[in-house]
Amino acid sequence: SSELTQDPAVSVALGQTVRITCQGDSLRSYYASWYQQKPGQAPVLVIYGKNNRPSGIPDRFSGSSSGNTASLTITGAQAEDEADYYCNSRDSSGNRVVFGGGTKLTVL
Amino acid sequence: QLQLQESGPGLVKPSETLSLTCTVSGGSISSSSYYWGWIRQPPGKGLEWIGSIYYSGSTYYNPSLKSRVTISVDTSKNQFSLKLSSVTAADTAVYYCARHSLYASKVDWFDPWGQGTLVTVSS
């Protein structure tokens, strides 16, 4: 089992805002990073650290953190945002990189 | 731009050693700013970090795999490699290599990723 917990599935209406969460005790000490993965493709980094977007990632993607929960927010979800989303951080010891179990986002 | 490409056998027999190489192009693996990592994803499942290496050869591994994993680097070829010994069907997965960034011991991220290579463990 992962030390980072994500909801298995989330849905959002086209153009609406959705928040995908990642919970874990280690998130009180470490920031999360977020990845988007479409079927048959490698993951793509969308947010890292406090709230940093790599070049080429639309500004509708943003990150935040509070207590033991990190969040990825998509403001104005588009059809092309339908994908699996994974968070990553460290475990509680800080010695292991861990990933959340992933959230399947459906855009209705 | 930086690109990574995995290569190696797609089929490995149980109890044997899985060997993969990641070739980095468009940048130097000897950059002091980055580690280089391996991550795997069993079919239909989530991501699992295997381990990472610095260009100097310094490594750190997932404790759950540490006894079976060796990651090495060849700076002259701009490559790093993964060996996973005593494989079983549970090691069947898509294996990805990626550049691993760390900042202030507070955040890790992997970017970019290779396209991934499926390794099946079967007799």
PDB file of C-alpha atoms in Angstrom:
ATOM      1  CA  SER A   1       0.000   0.000   0.000  1.00  0.00           C
ATOM      2  CA  SER A   2       1.145   3.526  -0.759  1.00  0.00           C
ATOM      3  CA  GLU A   3       1.974   6.083   1.907  1.00  0.00           C
ATOM      4  CA  LEU A   4       0.246   8.641  -0.301  1.00  0.00           C
ATOM      5  CA  THR A   5      -3.502   8.202  -0.704  1.00  0.00           C
ATOM      6  CA  GLN A   6      -5.482   9.412  -3.695  1.00  0.00           C
ATOM      7  CA  ASP A   7      -9.142   8.997  -4.598  1.00  0.00           C
ATOM      8  CA  PRO A   8      -9.326   6.321  -7.311  1.00  0.00           C
ATOM      9  CA  ALA A   9     -11.659   8.310  -9.552  1.00  0.00           C
ATOM     10  CA  VAL A  10     -12.953  11.850  -9.908  1.00  0.00           C
ATOM     11  CA  SER A  11     -15.189  13.416 -12.533  1.00  0.00           C
ATOM     12  CA  VAL A  12     -15.736  16.993 -13.645  1.00  0.00           C
ATOM     13  CA  ALA A  13     -18.022  18.710 -16.125  1.00  0.00           C
ATOM     14  CA  LEU A  14     -16.328  20.321 -19.090  1.00  0.00           C
ATOM     15  CA  GLY A  15     -15.171  23.816 -18.201  1.00  0.00           C
ATOM     16  CA  GLN A  16     -15.628  23.377 -14.466  1.00  0.00           C
ATOM     17  CA  THR A  17     -13.007  23.275 -11.722  1.00  0.00           C
ATOM     18  CA  VAL A  18     -11.783  20.047 -10.153  1.00  0.00           C
ATOM     19  CA  ARG A  19      -9.431  19.364  -7.274  1.00  0.00           C
ATOM     20  CA  ILE A  20      -7.488  16.119  -7.005  1.00  0.00           C
ATOM     21  CA  THR A  21      -6.043  15.384  -3.589  1.00  0.00           C
ATOM     22  CA  CYS A  22      -3.114  13.420  -2.190  1.00  0.00           C
ATOM     23  CA  GLN A  23      -2.937  12.635   1.521  1.00  0.00           C
ATOM     24  CA  GLY A  24      -0.041  11.444   3.623  1.00  0.00           C
ATOM     25  CA  ASP A  25       1.762  12.279   6.841  1.00  0.00           C
ATOM     26  CA  SER A  26       4.990  12.982   4.957  1.00  0.00           C
ATOM     27  CA  LEU A  27       3.283  15.888   3.201  1.00  0.00           C
ATOM     28  CA  ARG A  28       3.601  17.877   6.407  1.00  0.00           C
ATOM     29  CA  SER A  29       7.356  17.925   5.694  1.00  0.00           C
ATOM     30  CA  TYR A  30       7.680  17.476   1.932  1.00  0.00           C
ATOM     31  CA  TYR A  31       6.033  19.022  -1.090  1.00  0.00           C
ATOM     32  CA  ALA A  32       4.253  16.895  -3.671  1.00  0.00           C
ATOM     33  CA  SER A  33       4.736  16.812  -7.405  1.00  0.00           C
ATOM     34  CA  TRP A  34       2.030  15.860  -9.876  1.00  0.00           C
ATOM     35  CA  TYR A  35       1.988  13.893 -13.119  1.00  0.00           C
ATOM     36  CA  GLN A  36      -0.562  13.412 -15.872  1.00  0.00           C
ATOM     37  CA  GLN A  37      -0.629  10.073 -17.678  1.00  0.00           C
ATOM     38  CA  LYS A  38      -2.752   9.316 -20.708  1.00  0.00           C
ATOM     39  CA  PRO A  39      -3.320   5.730 -21.907  1.00  0.00           C
ATOM     40  CA  GLY A  40      -0.255   4.186 -23.461  1.00  0.00           C
ATOM     41  CA  GLN A  41       1.919   7.201 -22.700  1.00  0.00           C
ATOM     42  CA  ALA A  42       4.615   8.049 -20.199  1.00  0.00           C
ATOM     43  CA  PRO A  43       3.721  10.327 -17.294  1.00  0.00           C
ATOM     44  CA  VAL A  44       4.171  14.059 -17.808  1.00  0.00           C
ATOM     45  CA  LEU A  45       5.090  16.419 -14.977  1.00  0.00           C
ATOM     46  CA  VAL A  46       2.426  19.113 -14.489  1.00  0.00           C
ATOM     47  CA  ILE A  47       3.267  20.607 -11.073  1.00  0.00           C
ATOM     48  CA  TYR A  48       6.299  20.397  -8.819  1.00  0.00           C
ATOM     49  CA  GLY A  49       7.072  21.830  -5.446  1.00  0.00           C
ATOM     50  CA  LYS A  50       4.944  24.510  -3.866  1.00  0.00           C
ATOM     51  CA  ASN A  51       3.199  25.451  -7.120  1.00  0.00           C
ATOM     52  CA  ASN A  52       5.561  25.369 -10.087  1.00  0.00           C
ATOM     53  CA  ARG A  53       4.521  24.562 -13.633  1.00  0.00           C
ATOM     54  CA  PRO A  54       7.024  23.239 -16.162  1.00  0.00           C
ATOM     55  CA  SER A  55       7.256  25.024 -19.465  1.00  0.00           C
ATOM     56  CA  GLY A  56       4.378  24.095 -21.745  1.00  0.00           C
ATOM     57  CA  ILE A  57       1.901  23.171 -19.008  1.00  0.00           C
ATOM     58  CA  PRO A  58      -1.275  25.305 -19.207  1.00  0.00           C
ATOM     59  CA  ASP A  59      -1.880  27.729 -16.370  1.00  0.00           C
ATOM     60  CA  ARG A  60      -5.217  26.075 -15.606  1.00  0.00           C
ATOM     61  CA  PHE A  61      -3.123  23.559 -13.616  1.00  0.00           C
ATOM     62  CA  SER A  62      -2.121  24.671 -10.112  1.00  0.00           C
ATOM     63  CA  GLY A  63      -0.926  23.080  -6.901  1.00  0.00           C
ATOM     64  CA  SER A  64      -1.417  23.753  -3.217  1.00  0.00           C
ATOM     65  CA  SER A  65      -0.808  22.133   0.122  1.00  0.00           C
ATOM     66  CA  SER A  66      -2.308  22.240   3.605  1.00  0.00           C
ATOM     67  CA  GLY A  67      -1.373  20.012   6.512  1.00  0.00           C
ATOM     68  CA  ASN A  68      -1.139  16.425   5.311  1.00  0.00           C
ATOM     69  CA  THR A  69      -2.916  17.080   2.008  1.00  0.00           C
ATOM     70  CA  ALA A  70      -1.564  18.237  -1.335  1.00  0.00           C
ATOM     71  CA  SER A  71      -3.972  19.252  -4.086  1.00  0.00           C
ATOM     72  CA  LEU A  72      -3.867  19.598  -7.836  1.00  0.00           C
ATOM     73  CA  THR A  73      -6.520  21.972  -9.171  1.00  0.00           C
ATOM     74  CA  ILE A  74      -7.611  22.199 -12.774  1.00  0.00           C
ATOM     75  CA  THR A  75      -9.540  25.418 -13.366  1.00  0.00           C
ATOM     76  CA  GLY A  76     -11.738  25.100 -16.435  1.00  0.00           C
ATOM     77  CA  ALA A  77     -11.152  21.428 -17.226  1.00  0.00           C
ATOM     78  CA  GLN A  78     -10.800  20.530 -20.890  1.00  0.00           C
ATOM     79  CA  ALA A  79     -11.539  17.263 -22.642  1.00  0.00           C
ATOM     80  CA  GLU A  80      -7.809  16.696 -23.127  1.00  0.00           C
ATOM     81  CA  ASP A  81      -7.311  16.760 -19.354  1.00  0.00           C
ATOM     82  CA  GLU A  82      -8.987  13.363 -19.043  1.00  0.00           C
ATOM     83  CA  ALA A  83      -6.182  11.153 -17.749  1.00  0.00           C
ATOM     84  CA  ASP A  84      -4.701   9.462 -14.701  1.00  0.00           C
ATOM     85  CA  TYR A  85      -3.028  11.785 -12.226  1.00  0.00           C
ATOM     86  CA  TYR A  86      -0.318  10.727  -9.778  1.00  0.00           C
ATOM     87  CA  CYS A  87       1.274  12.581  -6.898  1.00  0.00           C
ATOM     88  CA  ASN A  88       4.769  11.846  -5.614  1.00  0.00           C
ATOM     89  CA  SER A  89       6.746  12.811  -2.562  1.00  0.00           C
ATOM     90  CA  ARG A  90       8.809  11.072   0.127  1.00  0.00           C
ATOM     91  CA  ASP A  91       7.786   8.552   2.729  1.00  0.00           C
ATOM     92  CA  SER A  92       7.741   9.525   6.399  1.00  0.00           C
ATOM     93  CA  SER A  93      11.397   8.565   6.860  1.00  0.00           C
ATOM     94  CA  GLY A  94      12.444  10.704   3.924  1.00  0.00           C
ATOM     95  CA  ASN A  95      14.493   7.834   2.511  1.00  0.00           C
ATOM     96  CA  ARG A  96      12.094   6.600  -0.124  1.00  0.00           C
ATOM     97  CA  VAL A  97      10.424   8.317  -3.051  1.00  0.00           C
ATOM     98  CA  VAL A  98       6.779   7.296  -3.174  1.00  0.00           C
ATOM     99  CA  PHE A  99       3.870   7.737  -5.551  1.00  0.00           C
ATOM    100  CA  GLY A 100       0.200   7.895  -4.777  1.00  0.00           C
ATOM    101  CA  GLY A 101      -2.070   5.216  -6.204  1.00  0.00           C
ATOM    102  CA  GLY A 102      -3.377   7.539  -8.894  1.00  0.00           C
ATOM    103  CA  THR A 103      -6.684   9.261  -9.660  1.00  0.00           C
ATOM    104  CA  LYS A 104      -8.580   8.657 -12.885  1.00  0.00           C
ATOM    105  CA  LEU A 105     -10.092  11.948 -14.010  1.00  0.00           C
ATOM    106  CA  THR A 106     -13.134  11.819 -16.268  1.00  0.00           C
ATOM    107  CA  VAL A 107     -14.260  14.996 -18.039  1.00  0.00           C
ATOM    108  CA  LEU A 108     -17.996  14.826 -18.698  1.00  0.00           C
TER     109      LEU A 108
ATOM    110  CA  GLN B   1      15.619  19.285 -25.631  1.00  0.00           C
ATOM    111  CA  LEU B   2      16.552  16.524 -23.207  1.00  0.00           C
ATOM    112  CA  GLN B   3      15.345  13.068 -24.227  1.00  0.00           C
ATOM    113  CA  LEU B   4      15.636   9.679 -22.556  1.00  0.00           C
ATOM    114  CA  GLN B   5      15.264   6.297 -24.222  1.00  0.00           C
ATOM    115  CA  GLU B   6      15.069   2.896 -22.534  1.00  0.00           C
ATOM    116  CA  SER B   7      16.441  -0.212 -24.210  1.00  0.00           C
ATOM    117  CA  GLY B   8      16.778  -3.874 -23.336  1.00  0.00           C
ATOM    118  CA  PRO B   9      15.085  -7.271 -23.619  1.00  0.00           C
ATOM    119  CA  GLY B  10      11.309  -7.338 -23.520  1.00  0.00           C
ATOM    120  CA  LEU B  11      11.169 -10.872 -22.149  1.00  0.00           C
ATOM    121  CA  VAL B  12      13.051 -12.249 -19.162  1.00  0.00           C
ATOM    122  CA  LYS B  13      12.779 -15.708 -17.631  1.00  0.00           C
ATOM    123  CA  PRO B  14      11.862 -16.168 -13.968  1.00  0.00           C
ATOM    124  CA  SER B  15      14.861 -16.177 -11.602  1.00  0.00           C
ATOM    125  CA  GLU B  16      17.035 -14.404 -14.162  1.00  0.00           C
ATOM    126  CA  THR B  17      18.283 -10.809 -14.172  1.00  0.00           C
ATOM    127  CA  LEU B  18      16.461  -7.984 -15.903  1.00  0.00           C
ATOM    128  CA  SER B  19      18.848  -5.507 -17.547  1.00  0.00           C
ATOM    129  CA  LEU B  20      17.865  -2.161 -19.042  1.00  0.00           C
ATOM    130  CA  THR B  21      19.790   0.863 -20.254  1.00  0.00           C
ATOM    131  CA  CYS B  22      18.654   4.467 -20.502  1.00  0.00           C
ATOM    132  CA  THR B  23      20.370   6.668 -23.059  1.00  0.00           C
ATOM    133  CA  VAL B  24      20.253  10.406 -22.450  1.00  0.00           C
ATOM    134  CA  SER B  25      20.435  12.799 -25.404  1.00  0.00           C
ATOM    135  CA  GLY B  26      20.226  16.561 -25.682  1.00  0.00           C
ATOM    136  CA  GLY B  27      22.066  17.091 -22.398  1.00  0.00           C
ATOM    137  CA  SER B  28      24.804  15.713 -20.193  1.00  0.00           C
ATOM    138  CA  ILE B  29      24.214  13.018 -17.613  1.00  0.00           C
ATOM    139  CA  SER B  30      27.127  14.577 -15.719  1.00  0.00           C
ATOM    140  CA  SER B  31      25.128  17.646 -14.734  1.00  0.00           C
ATOM    141  CA  SER B  32      25.638  18.321 -11.049  1.00  0.00           C
ATOM    142  CA  SER B  33      22.034  19.359 -10.610  1.00  0.00           C
ATOM    143  CA  TYR B  34      20.279  16.077 -11.191  1.00  0.00           C
ATOM    144  CA  TYR B  35      19.904  12.441 -10.300  1.00  0.00           C
ATOM    145  CA  TRP B  36      18.699   9.874 -12.835  1.00  0.00           C
ATOM    146  CA  GLY B  37      15.964   7.475 -11.872  1.00  0.00           C
ATOM    147  CA  TRP B  38      14.095   4.304 -12.731  1.00  0.00           C
ATOM    148  CA  ILE B  39      10.358   3.932 -12.151  1.00  0.00           C
ATOM    149  CA  ARG B  40       8.131   1.018 -13.083  1.00  0.00           C
ATOM    150  CA  GLN B  41       4.413   0.469 -13.643  1.00  0.00           C
ATOM    151  CA  PRO B  42       2.822  -2.995 -13.667  1.00  0.00           C
ATOM    152  CA  PRO B  43       0.051  -3.339 -16.273  1.00  0.00           C
ATOM    153  CA  GLY B  44      -3.054  -1.497 -15.103  1.00  0.00           C
ATOM    154  CA  LYS B  45      -1.425  -0.383 -11.852  1.00  0.00           C
ATOM    155  CA  GLY B  46       0.345   2.616 -10.372  1.00  0.00           C
ATOM    156  CA  LEU B  47       3.912   3.906 -10.402  1.00  0.00           C
ATOM    157  CA  GLU B  48       6.720   2.563  -8.220  1.00  0.00           C
ATOM    158  CA  TRP B  49      10.100   4.225  -7.784  1.00  0.00           C
ATOM    159  CA  ILE B  50      12.963   1.735  -8.102  1.00  0.00           C
ATOM    160  CA  GLY B  51      16.003   3.898  -7.439  1.00  0.00           C
ATOM    161  CA  SER B  52      18.152   6.799  -8.578  1.00  0.00           C
ATOM    162  CA  ILE B  53      21.805   7.520  -9.312  1.00  0.00           C
ATOM    163  CA  TYR B  54      24.012  10.607  -9.384  1.00  0.00           C
ATOM    164  CA  TYR B  55      26.628  10.981 -12.113  1.00  0.00           C
ATOM    165  CA  SER B  56      29.330  10.311  -9.531  1.00  0.00           C
ATOM    166  CA  GLY B  57      27.835   6.859  -8.969  1.00  0.00           C
ATOM    167  CA  SER B  58      26.086   7.613  -5.693  1.00  0.00           C
ATOM    168  CA  THR B  59      22.853   5.641  -5.511  1.00  0.00           C
ATOM    169  CA  TYR B  60      19.767   5.266  -3.432  1.00  0.00           C
ATOM    170  CA  TYR B  61      17.180   2.568  -3.812  1.00  0.00           C
ATOM    171  CA  ASN B  62      13.655   1.712  -2.823  1.00  0.00           C
ATOM    172  CA  PRO B  63      14.161  -0.354   0.358  1.00  0.00           C
ATOM    173  CA  SER B  64      11.577  -2.870  -0.832  1.00  0.00           C
ATOM    174  CA  LEU B  65      13.724  -3.677  -3.889  1.00  0.00           C
ATOM    175  CA  LYS B  66      17.196  -2.833  -2.604  1.00  0.00           C
ATOM    176  CA  SER B  67      18.396  -6.418  -2.209  1.00  0.00           C
ATOM    177  CA  ARG B  68      17.799  -7.113  -5.911  1.00  0.00           C
ATOM    178  CA  VAL B  69      18.592  -3.775  -7.586  1.00  0.00           C
ATOM    179  CA  THR B  70      21.786  -2.324  -9.007  1.00  0.00           C
ATOM    180  CA  ILE B  71      21.844   0.995 -10.844  1.00  0.00           C
ATOM    181  CA  SER B  72      25.035   2.130 -12.550  1.00  0.00           C
ATOM    182  CA  VAL B  73      26.128   5.042 -14.719  1.00  0.00           C
ATOM    183  CA  ASP B  74      28.426   5.343 -17.723  1.00  0.00           C
ATOM    184  CA  THR B  75      29.163   9.030 -18.230  1.00  0.00           C
ATOM    185  CA  SER B  76      31.272   8.350 -21.334  1.00  0.00           C
ATOM    186  CA  LYS B  77      28.195   6.972 -23.086  1.00  0.00           C
ATOM    187  CA  ASN B  78      25.704   9.315 -21.388  1.00  0.00           C
ATOM    188  CA  GLN B  79      23.828   6.260 -20.136  1.00  0.00           C
ATOM    189  CA  PHE B  80      22.646   4.739 -16.903  1.00  0.00           C
ATOM    190  CA  SER B  81      21.511   1.178 -16.347  1.00  0.00           C
ATOM    191  CA  LEU B  82      19.246  -0.960 -14.205  1.00  0.00           C
ATOM    192  CA  LYS B  83      19.763  -4.551 -13.137  1.00  0.00           C
ATOM    193  CA  LEU B  84      17.044  -6.377 -11.204  1.00  0.00           C
ATOM    194  CA  SER B  85      17.923  -9.893 -10.129  1.00  0.00           C
ATOM    195  CA  SER B  86      15.834 -12.969  -9.331  1.00  0.00           C
ATOM    196  CA  VAL B  87      12.820 -11.685 -11.204  1.00  0.00           C
ATOM    197  CA  THR B  88       9.336 -13.151 -10.878  1.00  0.00           C
ATOM    198  CA  ALA B  89       6.064 -12.501 -12.667  1.00  0.00           C
ATOM    199  CA  ALA B  90       5.456  -9.672 -10.179  1.00  0.00           C
ATOM    200  CA  ASP B  91       8.284  -7.754 -11.851  1.00  0.00           C
ATOM    201  CA  THR B  92       6.392  -7.610 -15.146  1.00  0.00           C
ATOM    202  CA  ALA B  93       5.924  -3.917 -15.812  1.00  0.00           C
ATOM    203  CA  VAL B  94       6.618  -0.956 -18.043  1.00  0.00           C
ATOM    204  CA  TYR B  95       9.993   0.385 -16.936  1.00  0.00           C
ATOM    205  CA  TYR B  96      10.641   4.105 -17.287  1.00  0.00           C
ATOM    206  CA  CYS B  97      13.791   6.121 -16.881  1.00  0.00           C
ATOM    207  CA  ALA B  98      13.597   9.790 -15.976  1.00  0.00           C
ATOM    208  CA  ARG B  99      15.671  12.723 -14.828  1.00  0.00           C
ATOM    209  CA  HIS B 100      15.229  13.100 -11.075  1.00  0.00           C
ATOM    210  CA  SER B 101      15.377  16.570  -9.565  1.00  0.00           C
ATOM    211  CA  LEU B 102      15.564  17.371  -5.882  1.00  0.00           C
ATOM    212  CA  TYR B 103      15.352  20.746  -4.201  1.00  0.00           C
ATOM    213  CA  ALA B 104      16.342  21.640  -0.673  1.00  0.00           C
ATOM    214  CA  SER B 105      15.511  18.092   0.462  1.00  0.00           C
ATOM    215  CA  LYS B 106      11.887  19.130   0.339  1.00  0.00           C
ATOM    216  CA  VAL B 107      10.661  18.121  -3.086  1.00  0.00           C
ATOM    217  CA  ASP B 108      11.396  15.539  -5.762  1.00  0.00           C
ATOM    218  CA  TRP B 109      10.222  15.513  -9.301  1.00  0.00           C
ATOM    219  CA  PHE B 110      10.806  13.427 -12.431  1.00  0.00           C
ATOM    220  CA  ASP B 111      11.005  15.199 -15.779  1.00  0.00           C
ATOM    221  CA  PRO B 112      11.349  14.305 -18.562  1.00  0.00           C
ATOM    222  CA  TRP B 113      10.516  10.619 -18.802  1.00  0.00           C
ATOM    223  CA  GLY B 114      11.493   8.078 -21.406  1.00  0.00           C
ATOM    224  CA  GLN B 115       8.706   6.459 -23.391  1.00  0.00           C
ATOM    225  CA  GLY B 116       8.946   3.302 -21.292  1.00  0.00           C
ATOM    226  CA  THR B 117       9.644  -0.294 -22.190  1.00  0.00           C
ATOM    227  CA  LEU B 118       7.505  -3.288 -21.302  1.00  0.00           C
ATOM    228  CA  VAL B 119       9.391  -6.128 -19.672  1.00  0.00           C
ATOM    229  CA  THR B 120       7.527  -9.399 -19.279  1.00  0.00           C
ATOM    230  CA  VAL B 121       8.772 -12.084 -16.926  1.00  0.00           C
ATOM    231  CA  SER B 122       7.748 -15.461 -18.271  1.00  0.00           C
ATOM    232  CA  SER B 123       9.251 -18.805 -19.125  1.00  0.00           C
TER     233      SER B 123
END
